[in-house]
Amino acid sequence: MKLKFLLIGLFFTIISFAQNNAKVSGVITDKDSKQPVSFVSVSLKGTMINAESDINGNYEIAMKPGKYTIVYAFIGYKTFEKAITVAADETITENIALQENSNSIEGIVIKGSTNKTKETALLKEQQKAVEMKQSIGAQEMERKGISDVEEGLTKVTGITKAESKGLFVRGLENRYNNLLINDLQGPSNSPFKKIIPLDLFPTDIVGVLSVYKTFNPNVPGDFAGATINVETSEPQSSQTKLSLGFGYVTGNNGSDFLLAETANNSEGFFGIQKKFKTIPTAYGNIGNVTLSSTEYKNGYANNSWNVDKVSAPINNSISFSHSDKFKFDKNRSFSYLMSLNWDNKYQFRQGVERTFIEGGNEYYNNFVNTSYNYITSTSALIGLKYKSDRFQIATNSMFLRTTESLIQDQFGVSATQKSIPNRLIRLNQFEQSDYFNNQLSTSYKLTSDNKHSVKAAVSYVKTVFELPDRKFLVGLRNNDLFSNTYGGNTLNRQNFRIKGNYFMSGLVEYNFNFGKEIDGKTNKLSVGYNSFRNNLSATYRLFASIPINSGLQSTTDINDINSQIMSDAENGLIFEREESNVSYKQKLDQFVNAGYANLLFNINEKLEINGGLRLEASNRIIKYRDLNTSTSFDDTYIKNQVKKNYFLPAINSKYKLNDKSNLRLAASQTITRPVLMELLPVQIVNPDGTVTLGNKDLVDTQNLNADFKYEFFSDKKDMFAVGVYAKNIKDPIERIYEASASLLTTYKNSKVANLYGAEFEFILNMANLSSSLENVSLGFNTSLMKTQVEIADNNQLENSRKRELQGASNWVINADAKYEFNINQKIKNTVTLVYGVKGKNIYSVGTAGLDHIYELPFHKLDLVLSSKLTKNLNAKFSADNILNPVQKFELGSNNRTAIVEDSLIVRDYKKGVGLSLNLSYTF
């Protein structure tokens, strides 16, 4: 409430300033080329008043009558100052020619160039593009205090972030989106997500994030929500940057925290734990092997069950980047970028975790779930680019590593055994993913007038995702003591690994520009080919500890249990054996080839049409062994092969009503492919008895998409847009909860889903209300949607034939307010308040008489203060998740059997309020 009054007070204080009634305007050009210079900073020396030249070099700055010095500044140009005197109601015209600031080092010329990642440039590009495209660039991410790509994308209309499930676009969850890195496809580093968690990409390495909400034939046909293209930075000048970050989260840092003993050291601090988690060599590749006591002792000598209780320190991060650009002459340049980033954080979650089963009127499991997750991430990027007037070639190599050390306690009632209210299930898990992406791209203008050109690119990606030692204990907790009866899955280990043997993608495209140039564009014919091939294998192995004599029990401190387990194994009281079954391994090989033709045609000065056709040939092979038919680890794999050809037409059109507003219409047919773990027939067993299982028989969805949009752009960087859209999704893929005794979550195709919605967006510069408010701007966007799914006639599990689409929210809201102010001539500040929420949605579809499980709305409010303290030193303070609401998942009330429990909440937790400080110094 105090924050609300503070913001209201700030707002009315600002608008109470007297209006400026004098102006200076003109055009800013390059002194040598006479061409306009865009995005030049225009400011009044010693004041907080500033403006910026537009795409055509025009500028206008308002002020009170008096004497001033106007400062014109832009990277790569010499700063120019002009003294002026202006009277009341007077407008002075000052046309300025800036001199390029160039340096020569050993024959190499270094010059600045126009920054295409600025907000005004991207708004102009959005206005001129035929397809419905939204972008966010490095400048906007910097002023909003955005630290990673995923956070940046939540500022785009209709996009929200759901914890552990990635980005939702227009209310549609992760599986409906696709990711490109520099126009090339790539796999995810996690088999549970369609695209890479984009919070792993620091903004230092990103130039522009582009979001395509309508389909064009030159992008992959796997499209329904959006295609996101991450373009890595191209340096504009020499820069070396060092950043340090520190973070504190309420209820997380400074509190008691459980950390695996193998992670509580310097190696764990840097995520180097995998060497402690290897399978004992005595097990070999696979087989029903039993370890001797000596083999057990040697195999697990460094792999402890113990957990240390620590006080979680503050989160921290460090990043280093260096870039430079050299111009050899007017037309040739070379640039490079190097970036290293590392961070770690401590994450605490506590809340209820409950399950229901078919026919039950009370909780089957009723736990208090407490989890301690220690997360590290490391990223590195090297980018090189050579460019001449007709030829360019670039290479990028990117490495990402994430580790998560998780201790999770589930305490309470298991399997409706209310007479035993102190059941404890402890999960001790380490997860690591490695992602190595190498790209090479080139383009060449076949003719000097750029009428004929070609471009090509190729990438090679290696990935590994592992749960190398997922172990859990089941027993009873009495105060500080833990009693465990060996046997019956009370002391188990799991090993899960997905190895990406290779992922290759490539593209080649020919472009022909022809016809009369209109608004800077000619007609354009594009013909191209692209493809990807994904080859991987998955293994899931199980190991159980078994007593020699049934009923053997141990009682000890659960945090210091390793010595007891090792002693029992050495004394021959228990033994461990592999209990993997013949279905432990699966293989996937998917090869997609696509050709396309696309024509951009300017009908006249107002109407543009961009249409074409994409042909995709998909060949997907899954190899597995079936428990019902295979008896040996050496049996031949069953081959599940699906070949499919897709014809994917698309049309995007834009009608220019005037210089500031457009009408857009788009229609297309696309597909959606499942997430890897939705598809692979791997049965993951959790310590509490819940199970997830992929469905090898899933088919790709086929989507019909239609969009209509009106948009308006002003001279003051304002933008207003309203649009409607509709989709018909055949065979939608959905998460299904089968409330049987196995507590199974799996995935199935429904019959058809229809959805329609509307989007509304504006960016408003408050200078429209008062010229003294030029440093204040507001942004708002919302997406409203209705969905309906028809259930296949042969689906006997579901409770009704029609419902909403799983994962789809009926509404999404994002908003931000920005205020820029200067404390003095050197210290410049930006305060940004950012808000986001999405509506209630079906998290998993209910079956067998139970209603759906719903994810309830989560309101997220962040405050960011960015300060330029000196020419080289920048600081950013963030208050994240200020409202700190409870994240809730709830069983619906439409159940066949009346539930007697007081609450239908099946899961809840709080994230905590995050406070962070980041300092960066640019050399």
PDB file of C-alpha atoms in Angstrom, residues 247-255 311-315 345-346:
ATOM      1  CA  GLY A 247      21.166 -10.932  -4.493  1.00  0.00           C
ATOM      2  CA  TYR A 248      19.081 -11.603  -1.402  1.00  0.00           C
ATOM      3  CA  VAL A 249      15.696 -13.351  -1.388  1.00  0.00           C
ATOM      4  CA  THR A 250      13.511 -13.247   1.692  1.00  0.00           C
ATOM      5  CA  GLY A 251      13.007 -16.665   3.239  1.00  0.00           C
ATOM      6  CA  ASN A 252      15.868 -18.040   1.126  1.00  0.00           C
ATOM      7  CA  ASN A 253      19.198 -16.368   1.829  1.00  0.00           C
ATOM      8  CA  GLY A 254      20.481 -16.112   5.388  1.00  0.00           C
ATOM      9  CA  SER A 255      18.160 -18.908   6.554  1.00  0.00           C
ATOM     10  CA  SER A 311      23.167 -20.733   6.360  1.00  0.00           C
ATOM     11  CA  ALA A 312      22.473 -19.892   2.725  1.00  0.00           C
ATOM     12  CA  PRO A 313      24.742 -17.021   1.673  1.00  0.00           C
ATOM     13  CA  ILE A 314      23.635 -14.334  -0.732  1.00  0.00           C
ATOM     14  CA  ASN A 315      23.293 -15.137  -4.410  1.00  0.00           C
ATOM     15  CA  LYS A 345      21.615 -18.922  -6.246  1.00  0.00           C
ATOM     16  CA  TYR A 346      19.952 -20.619  -3.303  1.00  0.00           C
TER      17      TYR A 346
END
